[in-house]
Short mmCIF file of C-alpha atoms and ligand atoms in Angstrom, two decimals:
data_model
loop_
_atom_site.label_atom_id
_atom_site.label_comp_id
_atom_site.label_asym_id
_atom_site.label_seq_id
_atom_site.Cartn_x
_atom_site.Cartn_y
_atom_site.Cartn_z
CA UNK A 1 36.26 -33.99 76.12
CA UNK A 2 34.60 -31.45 73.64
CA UNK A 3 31.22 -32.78 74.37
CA UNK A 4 31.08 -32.31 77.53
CA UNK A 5 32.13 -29.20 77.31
CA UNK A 6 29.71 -28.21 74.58
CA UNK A 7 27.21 -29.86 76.94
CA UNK A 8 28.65 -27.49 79.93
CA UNK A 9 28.16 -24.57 77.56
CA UNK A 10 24.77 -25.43 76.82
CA UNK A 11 23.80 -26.15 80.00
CA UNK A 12 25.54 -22.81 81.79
CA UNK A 13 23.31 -20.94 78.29
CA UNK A 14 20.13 -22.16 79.90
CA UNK A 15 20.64 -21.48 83.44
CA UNK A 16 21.77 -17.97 82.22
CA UNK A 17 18.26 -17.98 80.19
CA UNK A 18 16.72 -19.10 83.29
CA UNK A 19 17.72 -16.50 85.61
CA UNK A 20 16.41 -13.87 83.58
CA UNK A 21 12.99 -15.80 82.32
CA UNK A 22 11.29 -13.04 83.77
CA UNK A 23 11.81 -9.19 83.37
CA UNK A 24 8.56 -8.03 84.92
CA UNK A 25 9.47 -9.35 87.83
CA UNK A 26 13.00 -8.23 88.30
CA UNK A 27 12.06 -4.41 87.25
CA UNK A 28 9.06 -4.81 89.99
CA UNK A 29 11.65 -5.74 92.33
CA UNK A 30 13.91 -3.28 91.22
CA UNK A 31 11.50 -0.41 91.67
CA UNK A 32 11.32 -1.20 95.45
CA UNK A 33 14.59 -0.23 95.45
CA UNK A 34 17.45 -1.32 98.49
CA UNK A 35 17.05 -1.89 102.19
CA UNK A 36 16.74 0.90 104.15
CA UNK A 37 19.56 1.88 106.55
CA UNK A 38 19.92 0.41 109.44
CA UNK A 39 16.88 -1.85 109.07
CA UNK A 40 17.95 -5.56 108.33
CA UNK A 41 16.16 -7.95 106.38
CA UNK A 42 14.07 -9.27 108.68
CA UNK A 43 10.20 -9.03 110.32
CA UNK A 44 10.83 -5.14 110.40
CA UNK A 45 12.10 -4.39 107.24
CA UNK A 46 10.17 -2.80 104.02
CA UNK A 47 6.91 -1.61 106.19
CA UNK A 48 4.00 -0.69 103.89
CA UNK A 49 5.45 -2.75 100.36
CA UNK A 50 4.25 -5.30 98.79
CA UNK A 51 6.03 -8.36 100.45
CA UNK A 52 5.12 -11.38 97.82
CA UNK A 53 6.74 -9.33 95.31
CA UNK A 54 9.94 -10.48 96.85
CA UNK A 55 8.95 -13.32 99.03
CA UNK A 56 6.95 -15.04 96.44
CA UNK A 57 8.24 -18.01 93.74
CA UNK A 58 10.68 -15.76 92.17
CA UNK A 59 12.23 -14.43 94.93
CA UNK A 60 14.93 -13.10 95.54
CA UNK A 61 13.65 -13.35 99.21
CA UNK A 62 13.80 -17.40 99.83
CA UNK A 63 11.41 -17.46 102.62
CA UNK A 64 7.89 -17.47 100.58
CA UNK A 65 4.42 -15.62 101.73
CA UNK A 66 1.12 -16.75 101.23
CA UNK A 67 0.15 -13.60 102.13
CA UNK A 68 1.83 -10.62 103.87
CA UNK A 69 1.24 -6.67 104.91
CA UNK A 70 1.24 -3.82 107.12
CA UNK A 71 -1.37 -2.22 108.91
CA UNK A 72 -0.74 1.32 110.33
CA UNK A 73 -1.98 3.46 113.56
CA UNK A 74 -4.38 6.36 111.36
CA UNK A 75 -4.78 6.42 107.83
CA UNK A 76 -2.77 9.70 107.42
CA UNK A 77 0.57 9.08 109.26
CA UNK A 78 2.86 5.57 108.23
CA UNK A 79 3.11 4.90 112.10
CA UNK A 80 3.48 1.23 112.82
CA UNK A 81 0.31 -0.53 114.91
CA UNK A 82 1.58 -2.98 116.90
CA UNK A 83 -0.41 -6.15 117.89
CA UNK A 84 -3.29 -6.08 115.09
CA UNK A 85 -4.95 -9.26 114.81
CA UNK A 86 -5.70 -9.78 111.10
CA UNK A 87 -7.79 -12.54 110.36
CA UNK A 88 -8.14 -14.23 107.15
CA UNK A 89 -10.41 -16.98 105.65
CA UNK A 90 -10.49 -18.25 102.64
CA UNK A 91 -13.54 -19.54 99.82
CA UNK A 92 -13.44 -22.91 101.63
CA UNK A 93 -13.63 -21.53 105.12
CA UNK A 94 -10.12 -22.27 105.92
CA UNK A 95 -8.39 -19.60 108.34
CA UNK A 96 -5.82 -18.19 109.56
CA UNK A 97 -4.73 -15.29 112.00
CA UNK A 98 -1.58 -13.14 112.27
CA UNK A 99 -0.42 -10.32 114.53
CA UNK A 100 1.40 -7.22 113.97
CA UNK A 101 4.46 -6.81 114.84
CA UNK A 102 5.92 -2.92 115.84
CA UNK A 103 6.51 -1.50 112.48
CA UNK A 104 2.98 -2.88 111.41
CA UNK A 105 4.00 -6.15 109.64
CA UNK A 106 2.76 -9.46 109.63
CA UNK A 107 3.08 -12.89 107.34
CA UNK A 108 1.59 -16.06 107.08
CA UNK A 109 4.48 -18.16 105.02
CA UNK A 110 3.21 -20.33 102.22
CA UNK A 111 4.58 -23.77 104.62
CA UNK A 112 1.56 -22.83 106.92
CA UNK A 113 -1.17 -21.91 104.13
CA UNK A 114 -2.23 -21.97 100.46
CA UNK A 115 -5.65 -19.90 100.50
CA UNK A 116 -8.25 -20.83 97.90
CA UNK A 117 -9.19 -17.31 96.73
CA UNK A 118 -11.28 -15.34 97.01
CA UNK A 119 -9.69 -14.53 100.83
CA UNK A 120 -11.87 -12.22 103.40
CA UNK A 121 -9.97 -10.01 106.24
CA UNK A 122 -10.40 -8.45 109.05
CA UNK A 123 -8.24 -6.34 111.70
CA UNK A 124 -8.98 -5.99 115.23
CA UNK A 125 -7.08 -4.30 118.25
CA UNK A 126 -8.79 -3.84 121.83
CA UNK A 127 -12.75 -2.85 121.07
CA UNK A 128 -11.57 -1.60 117.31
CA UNK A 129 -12.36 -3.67 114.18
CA UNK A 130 -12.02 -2.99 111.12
CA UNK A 131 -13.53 -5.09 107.73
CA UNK A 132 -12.48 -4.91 104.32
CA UNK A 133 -15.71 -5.38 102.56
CA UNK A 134 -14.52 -6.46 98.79
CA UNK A 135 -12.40 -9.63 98.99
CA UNK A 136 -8.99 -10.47 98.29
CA UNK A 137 -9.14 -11.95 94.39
CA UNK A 138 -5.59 -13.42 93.91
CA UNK A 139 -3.10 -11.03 95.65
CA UNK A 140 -0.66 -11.93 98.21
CA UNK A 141 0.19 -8.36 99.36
CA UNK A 142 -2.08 -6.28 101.01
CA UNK A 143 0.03 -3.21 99.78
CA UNK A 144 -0.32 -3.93 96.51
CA UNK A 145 -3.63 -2.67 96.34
CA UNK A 146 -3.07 -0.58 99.43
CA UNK A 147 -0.76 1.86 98.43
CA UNK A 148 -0.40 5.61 99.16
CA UNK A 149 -2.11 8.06 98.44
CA UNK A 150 -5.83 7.38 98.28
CA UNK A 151 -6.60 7.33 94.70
CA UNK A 152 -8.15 5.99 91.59
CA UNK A 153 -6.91 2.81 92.41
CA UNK A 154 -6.06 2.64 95.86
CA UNK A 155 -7.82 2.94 99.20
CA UNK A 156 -4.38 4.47 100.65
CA UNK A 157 -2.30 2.08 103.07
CA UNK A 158 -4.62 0.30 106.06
CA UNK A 159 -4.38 1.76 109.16
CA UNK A 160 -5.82 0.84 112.38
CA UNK A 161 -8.61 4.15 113.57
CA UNK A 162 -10.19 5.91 110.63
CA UNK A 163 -9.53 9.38 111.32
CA UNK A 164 -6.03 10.39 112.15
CA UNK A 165 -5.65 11.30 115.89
CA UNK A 166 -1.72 11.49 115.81
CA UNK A 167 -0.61 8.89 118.52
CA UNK A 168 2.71 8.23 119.65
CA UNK A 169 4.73 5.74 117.70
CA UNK A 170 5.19 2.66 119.80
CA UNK A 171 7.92 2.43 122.38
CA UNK A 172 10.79 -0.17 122.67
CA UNK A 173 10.63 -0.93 118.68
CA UNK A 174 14.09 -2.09 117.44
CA UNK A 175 13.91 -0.31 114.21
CA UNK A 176 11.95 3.32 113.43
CA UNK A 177 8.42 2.60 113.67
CA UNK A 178 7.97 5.29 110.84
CA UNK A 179 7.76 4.35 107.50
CA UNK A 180 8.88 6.58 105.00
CA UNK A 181 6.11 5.91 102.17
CA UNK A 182 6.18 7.75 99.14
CA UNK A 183 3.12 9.51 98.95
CA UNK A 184 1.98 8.81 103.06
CA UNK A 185 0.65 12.59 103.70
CA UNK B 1 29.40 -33.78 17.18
CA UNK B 2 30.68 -32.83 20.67
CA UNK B 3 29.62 -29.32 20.59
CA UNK B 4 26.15 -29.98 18.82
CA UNK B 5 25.66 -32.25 22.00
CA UNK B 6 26.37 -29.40 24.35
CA UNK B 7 24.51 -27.21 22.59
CA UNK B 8 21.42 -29.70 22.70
CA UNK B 9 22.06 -29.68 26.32
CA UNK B 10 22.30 -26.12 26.71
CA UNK B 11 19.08 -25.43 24.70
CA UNK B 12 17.08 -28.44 27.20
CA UNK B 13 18.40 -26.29 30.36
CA UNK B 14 17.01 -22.89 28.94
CA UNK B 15 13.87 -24.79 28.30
CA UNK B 16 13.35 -26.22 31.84
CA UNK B 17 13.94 -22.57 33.00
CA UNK B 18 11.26 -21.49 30.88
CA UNK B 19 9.01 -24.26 31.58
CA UNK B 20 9.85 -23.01 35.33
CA UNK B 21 9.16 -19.29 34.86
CA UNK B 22 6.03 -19.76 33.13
CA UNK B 23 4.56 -22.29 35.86
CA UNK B 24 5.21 -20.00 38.09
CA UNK B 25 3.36 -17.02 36.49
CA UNK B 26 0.52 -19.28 36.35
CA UNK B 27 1.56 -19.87 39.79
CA UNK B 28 1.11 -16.64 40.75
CA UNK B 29 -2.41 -15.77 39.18
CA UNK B 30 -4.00 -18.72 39.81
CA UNK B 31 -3.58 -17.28 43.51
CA UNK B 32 -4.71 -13.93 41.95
CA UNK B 33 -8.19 -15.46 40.90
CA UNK B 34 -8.58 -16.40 44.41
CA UNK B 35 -8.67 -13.75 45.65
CA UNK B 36 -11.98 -11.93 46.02
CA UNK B 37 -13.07 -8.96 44.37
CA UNK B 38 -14.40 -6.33 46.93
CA UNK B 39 -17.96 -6.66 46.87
CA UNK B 40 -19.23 -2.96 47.12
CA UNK B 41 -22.85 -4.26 47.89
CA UNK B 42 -21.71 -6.02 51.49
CA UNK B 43 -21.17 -4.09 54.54
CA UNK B 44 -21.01 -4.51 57.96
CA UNK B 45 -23.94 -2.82 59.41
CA UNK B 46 -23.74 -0.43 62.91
CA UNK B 47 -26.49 0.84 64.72
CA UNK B 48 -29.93 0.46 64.90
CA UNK B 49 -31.81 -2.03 62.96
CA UNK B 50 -35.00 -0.67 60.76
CA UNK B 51 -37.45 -0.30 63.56
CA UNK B 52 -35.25 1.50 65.59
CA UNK B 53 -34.02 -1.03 68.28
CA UNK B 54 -30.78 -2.20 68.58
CA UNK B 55 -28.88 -5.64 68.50
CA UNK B 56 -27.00 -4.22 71.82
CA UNK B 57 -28.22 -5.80 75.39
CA UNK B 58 -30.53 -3.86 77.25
CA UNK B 59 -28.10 -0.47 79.09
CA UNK B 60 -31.09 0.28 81.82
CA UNK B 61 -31.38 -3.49 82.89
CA UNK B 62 -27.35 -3.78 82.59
CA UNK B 63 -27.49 -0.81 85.61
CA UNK B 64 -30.08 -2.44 87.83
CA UNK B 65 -28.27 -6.23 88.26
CA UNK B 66 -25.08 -7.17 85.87
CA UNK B 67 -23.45 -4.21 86.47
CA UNK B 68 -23.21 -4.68 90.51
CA UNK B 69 -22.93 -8.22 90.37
CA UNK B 70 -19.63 -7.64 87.83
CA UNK B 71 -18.37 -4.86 90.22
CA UNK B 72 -19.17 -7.58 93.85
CA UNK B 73 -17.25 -10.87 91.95
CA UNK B 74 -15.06 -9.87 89.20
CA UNK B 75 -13.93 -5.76 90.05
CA UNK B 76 -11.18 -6.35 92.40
CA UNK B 77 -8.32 -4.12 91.69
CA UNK B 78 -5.76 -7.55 91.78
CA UNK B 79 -8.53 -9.14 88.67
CA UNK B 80 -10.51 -7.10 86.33
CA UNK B 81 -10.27 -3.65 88.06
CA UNK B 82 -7.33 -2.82 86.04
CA UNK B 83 -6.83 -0.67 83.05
CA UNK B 84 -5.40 -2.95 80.77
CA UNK B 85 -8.01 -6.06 81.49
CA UNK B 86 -9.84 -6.32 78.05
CA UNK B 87 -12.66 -6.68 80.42
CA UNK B 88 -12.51 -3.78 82.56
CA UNK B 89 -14.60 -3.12 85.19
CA UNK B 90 -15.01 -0.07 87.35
CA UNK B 91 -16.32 -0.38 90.90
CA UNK B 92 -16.66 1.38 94.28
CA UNK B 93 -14.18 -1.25 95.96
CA UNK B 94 -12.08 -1.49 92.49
CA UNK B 95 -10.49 0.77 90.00
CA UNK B 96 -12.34 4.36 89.48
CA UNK B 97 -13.00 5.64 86.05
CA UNK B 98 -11.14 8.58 84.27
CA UNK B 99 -13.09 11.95 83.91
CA UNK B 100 -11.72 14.63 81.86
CA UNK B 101 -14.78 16.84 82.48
CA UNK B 102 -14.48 16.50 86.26
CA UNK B 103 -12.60 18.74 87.98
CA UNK B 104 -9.88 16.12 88.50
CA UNK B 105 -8.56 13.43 85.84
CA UNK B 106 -9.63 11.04 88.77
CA UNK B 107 -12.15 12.48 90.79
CA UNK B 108 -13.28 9.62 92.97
CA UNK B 109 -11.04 7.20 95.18
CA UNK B 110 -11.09 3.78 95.05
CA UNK B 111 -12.92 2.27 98.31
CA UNK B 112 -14.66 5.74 99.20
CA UNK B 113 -17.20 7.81 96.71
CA UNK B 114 -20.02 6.15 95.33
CA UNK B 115 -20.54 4.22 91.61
CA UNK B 116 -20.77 6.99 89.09
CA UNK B 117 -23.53 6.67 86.42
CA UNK B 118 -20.42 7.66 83.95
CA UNK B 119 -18.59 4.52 85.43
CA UNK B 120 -21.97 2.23 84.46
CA UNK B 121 -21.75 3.46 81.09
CA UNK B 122 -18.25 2.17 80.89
CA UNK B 123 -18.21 -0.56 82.38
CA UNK B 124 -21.24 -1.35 79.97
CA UNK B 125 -19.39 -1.09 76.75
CA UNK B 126 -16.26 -2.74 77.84
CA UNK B 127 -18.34 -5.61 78.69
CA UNK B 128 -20.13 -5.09 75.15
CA UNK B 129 -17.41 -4.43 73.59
CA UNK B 130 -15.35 -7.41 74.44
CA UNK B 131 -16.02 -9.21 71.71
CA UNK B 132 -18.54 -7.59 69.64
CA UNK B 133 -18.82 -9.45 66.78
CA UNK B 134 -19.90 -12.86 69.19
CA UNK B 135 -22.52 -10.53 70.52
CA UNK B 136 -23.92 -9.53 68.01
CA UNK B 137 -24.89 -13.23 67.23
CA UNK B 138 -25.48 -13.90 70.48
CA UNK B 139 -28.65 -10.89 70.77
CA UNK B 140 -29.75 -11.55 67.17
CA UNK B 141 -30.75 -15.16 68.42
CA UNK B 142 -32.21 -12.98 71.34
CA UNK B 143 -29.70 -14.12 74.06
CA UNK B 144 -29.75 -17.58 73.38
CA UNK B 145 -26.33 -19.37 73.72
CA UNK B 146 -24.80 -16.92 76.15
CA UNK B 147 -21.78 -19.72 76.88
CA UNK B 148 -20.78 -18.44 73.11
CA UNK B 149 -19.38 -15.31 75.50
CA UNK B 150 -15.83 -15.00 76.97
CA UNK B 151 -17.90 -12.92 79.52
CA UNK B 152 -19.54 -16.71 80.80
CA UNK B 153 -17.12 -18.78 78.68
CA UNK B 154 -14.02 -17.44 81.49
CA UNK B 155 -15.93 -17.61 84.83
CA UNK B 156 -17.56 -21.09 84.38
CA UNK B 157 -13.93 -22.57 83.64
CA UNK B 158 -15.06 -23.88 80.18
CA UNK B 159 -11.84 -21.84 79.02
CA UNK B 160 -8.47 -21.05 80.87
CA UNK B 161 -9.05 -18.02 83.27
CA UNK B 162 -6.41 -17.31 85.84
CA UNK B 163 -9.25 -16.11 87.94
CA UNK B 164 -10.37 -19.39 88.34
CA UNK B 165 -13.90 -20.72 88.37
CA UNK B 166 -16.19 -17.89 89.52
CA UNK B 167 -19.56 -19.16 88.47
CA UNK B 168 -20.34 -22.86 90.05
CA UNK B 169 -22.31 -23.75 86.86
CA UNK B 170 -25.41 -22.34 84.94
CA UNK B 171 -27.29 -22.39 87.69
CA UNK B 172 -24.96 -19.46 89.70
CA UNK B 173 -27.20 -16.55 90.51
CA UNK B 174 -24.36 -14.71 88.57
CA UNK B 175 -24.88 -16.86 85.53
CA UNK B 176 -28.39 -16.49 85.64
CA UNK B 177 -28.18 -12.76 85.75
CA UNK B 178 -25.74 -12.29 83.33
CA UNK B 179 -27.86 -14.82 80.81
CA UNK B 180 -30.91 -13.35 81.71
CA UNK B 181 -29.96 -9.82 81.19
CA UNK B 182 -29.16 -10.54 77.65
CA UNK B 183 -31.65 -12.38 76.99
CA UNK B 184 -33.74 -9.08 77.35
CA UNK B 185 -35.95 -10.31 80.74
CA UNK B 186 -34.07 -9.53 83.44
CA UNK B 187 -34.33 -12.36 87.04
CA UNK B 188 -33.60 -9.80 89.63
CA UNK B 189 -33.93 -12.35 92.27
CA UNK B 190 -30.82 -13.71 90.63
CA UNK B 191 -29.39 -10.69 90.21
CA UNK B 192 -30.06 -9.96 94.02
CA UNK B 193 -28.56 -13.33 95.03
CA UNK B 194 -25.64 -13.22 93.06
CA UNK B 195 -24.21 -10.13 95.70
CA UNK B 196 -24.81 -12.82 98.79
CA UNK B 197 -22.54 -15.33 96.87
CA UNK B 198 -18.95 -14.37 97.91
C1 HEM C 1 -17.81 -13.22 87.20
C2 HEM C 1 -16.61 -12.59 87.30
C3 HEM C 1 -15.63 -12.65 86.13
C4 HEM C 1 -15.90 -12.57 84.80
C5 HEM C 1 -17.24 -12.34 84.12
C6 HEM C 1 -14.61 -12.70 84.11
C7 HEM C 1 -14.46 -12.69 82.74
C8 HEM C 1 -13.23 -12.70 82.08
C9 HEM C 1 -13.06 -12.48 80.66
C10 HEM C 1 -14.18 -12.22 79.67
C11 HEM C 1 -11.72 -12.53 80.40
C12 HEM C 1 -11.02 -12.31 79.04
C13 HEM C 1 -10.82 -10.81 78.82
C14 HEM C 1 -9.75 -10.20 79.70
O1 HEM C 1 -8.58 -10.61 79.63
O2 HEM C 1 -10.08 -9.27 80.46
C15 HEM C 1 -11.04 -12.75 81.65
C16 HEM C 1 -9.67 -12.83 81.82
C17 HEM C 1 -9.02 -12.76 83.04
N1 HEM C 1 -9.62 -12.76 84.29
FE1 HEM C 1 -11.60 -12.84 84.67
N2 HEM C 1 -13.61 -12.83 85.05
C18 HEM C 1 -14.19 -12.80 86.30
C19 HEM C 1 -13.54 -12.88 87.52
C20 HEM C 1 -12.18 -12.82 87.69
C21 HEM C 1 -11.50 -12.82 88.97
C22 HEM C 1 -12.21 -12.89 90.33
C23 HEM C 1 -10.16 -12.74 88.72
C24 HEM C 1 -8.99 -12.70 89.71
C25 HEM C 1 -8.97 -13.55 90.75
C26 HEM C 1 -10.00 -12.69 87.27
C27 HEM C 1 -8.78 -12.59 86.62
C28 HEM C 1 -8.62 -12.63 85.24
C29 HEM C 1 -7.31 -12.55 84.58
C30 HEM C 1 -5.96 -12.41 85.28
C31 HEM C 1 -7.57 -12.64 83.19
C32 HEM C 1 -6.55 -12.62 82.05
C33 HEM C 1 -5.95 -13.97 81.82
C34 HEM C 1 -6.97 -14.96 81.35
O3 HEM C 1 -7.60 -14.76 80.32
O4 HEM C 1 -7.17 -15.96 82.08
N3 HEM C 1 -11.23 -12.75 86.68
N4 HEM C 1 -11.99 -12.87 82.67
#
């Protein structure tokens, strides 16, 4: 009787130790801070951050990335582009394509792909492409790296045209198309 | 007769204490003697040797091969373009340098302005730097060895590196034009390949 529940004890002391095995991670979720209102969790939610944060082996999200991102209209406005191709391939020519949905997002879930890095992308929409010319070393988020504003160390989120031309956010979206970025001038 | 027994006793316990005490003062500066006595006669020497050159690797060759081929494969901001890599490496498509004389702390934006000379330089002694007492053995055998180098040792796998193997094997352009750059006789048609290899 008082081993097992010694044994319980110790066993409900390592799970507790386990949940908590890594701070780094929980703060980084942290910082993202809560769901917006009236945006779900879902394919519309959290436009323009990093999605493996959350949707990587730690969680909390349990569907897992491989990679995920956003891709706006013009670089200075966090409108949504809907229907971006992205295309990815990887160091051993392996690839995969995604499309945008009308906030901007897109995933490919780890069940469908594990990428040897480096990874290589691409957008295109109609006649516009556009080609990140360094490579993808080992992150899963594109908005980790592309973050806003432009700066020391970050190109500023992806968008779509180069120069901003201020086009109407798409119709018919069941959330705001607008992201409210910190920083997004 | 009872108490001359105890006293007999007591006497043999203050004697193993002494015996104790004194073996450890011996103890104790027997360590002393080993250790060394500063020898004001050896130094560690910095700087250039008697006829002027250094034991450093070669900053104008660094500029016209390593340094791009670092910034292509290694620079990403997700691997070594981050401030607190121990090998830190600035690049146009990576992490921009700090510039207090500027007229901004940051004056250039990552995937826009061009390399600064300023960001070479840095980029230079970081990879110097790294470990500089292994490079220093490394040039005064004039470059031979390299592997000794995390700078090879981490990119051809021979040692953990969570960014994986980057060089296939010492005969990667990159290798050679790393290698060759220290060794003082730079293979710019390495160099050169080693931005094709992705
Ligand atoms: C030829 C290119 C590369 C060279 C010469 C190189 C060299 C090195 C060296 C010397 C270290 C130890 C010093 C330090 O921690 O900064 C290191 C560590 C590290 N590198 Fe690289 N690296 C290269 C490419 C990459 C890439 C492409 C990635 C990311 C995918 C990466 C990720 C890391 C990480 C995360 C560490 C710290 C953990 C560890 O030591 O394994 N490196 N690398």
């Amino acid at each position: 009787m008082k081993a097992t529940f010694t044994l319980l004890c110790f066993g409900a002391a390592l799970l507790a130790i386990g949940s908590c095995a890594d701070p780094v991670h929980d703060l980084q979720v942290k910082a993202l801070g809560g769901e917006a209102p009236n945006i779900p969790a879902g394919d519309y939610h959290r436009a323009g951050q990093p999605c493996t944060t959350c949707h990587g082996q730690y969680g909390p999200a349990t569907k897992q990335f491989a990679i995920g991102g956003t891709i706006f209209h013009g670089p200075d406005k966090a409108i949504g582009e809907e229907g971006v191709r992205v295309e990815m391939i990887d160091a051993t020519g392996s690839q995969r394509n995604a499309t945008t949905n009308c906030v901007g997002n897109f995933f490919v879930p780890t069940s469908d792909w594990d990428p040897a890095y480096p990874v290589l992308v691409m957008i295109r929409k109609g006649a516009i492409g556009r080609t990140m010319n360094s490579h993808i070393g080992r992150e899963g988020s594109c908005n980790q790296c592309h973050k806003d504003p432009p700066s020391f160390d970050s190109p500023g989120h992806i968008s779509l045209v180069p120069n901003e031309d201020n086009a109407p956010p798409p119709q018919d979206c069941p959330v705001s198309p607008v992201a409210s970025l910190p920083g997004a001038r | 007769m009872k108490i001359s027994r105890e006293s007999a006793r007591a006497s043999e316990a203050i004697d193993v204490r002494r015996v104790a005490a004194s073996a450890c003062v011996l103890g104790f500066l027997a360590i002393a003697a080993c250790v060394s006595v500063p020898d004001k006669d050896r130094q560690t020497y910095v700087g250039p040797l008697a006829n002027g050159q250094t034991l450093a690797p070669d900053f104008t060759l660094y500029k016209s091969g390593p340094d791009a081929y670092l910034g292509k494969r290694c620079s990403t901001l997700d691997c070594h373009g981050q401030l607190g890599r121990g090998l830190r490496i600035f690049s146009p498509q990576g992490l921009r340098a700090f510039d207090a004389s500027g007229a901004g702390y940051f004056p250039l934006t990552s995937g826009k302005d061009l390399e600064s000379d300023d960001e070479k330089r840095q980029n230079f002694l970081s990879v110097v730097g790294l470990e500089p007492e292994v490079m220093t053995q490394v040039m005064s055998n004039g470059g031979a060895d390299p592997q000794k180098l995390l700078l090879l040792k981490k990119p051809l796998l021979y040692e953990g590196h969570k960014g994986g193997q980057v060089m296939v094997d010492i005969s990667d352009p990159g290798y050679k034009c790393l290698a060759s750059w220290l060794q003082g006789a730079l293979d710019q048609d390495a160099c050169d390949k080693s931005l094709l290899v992705r």
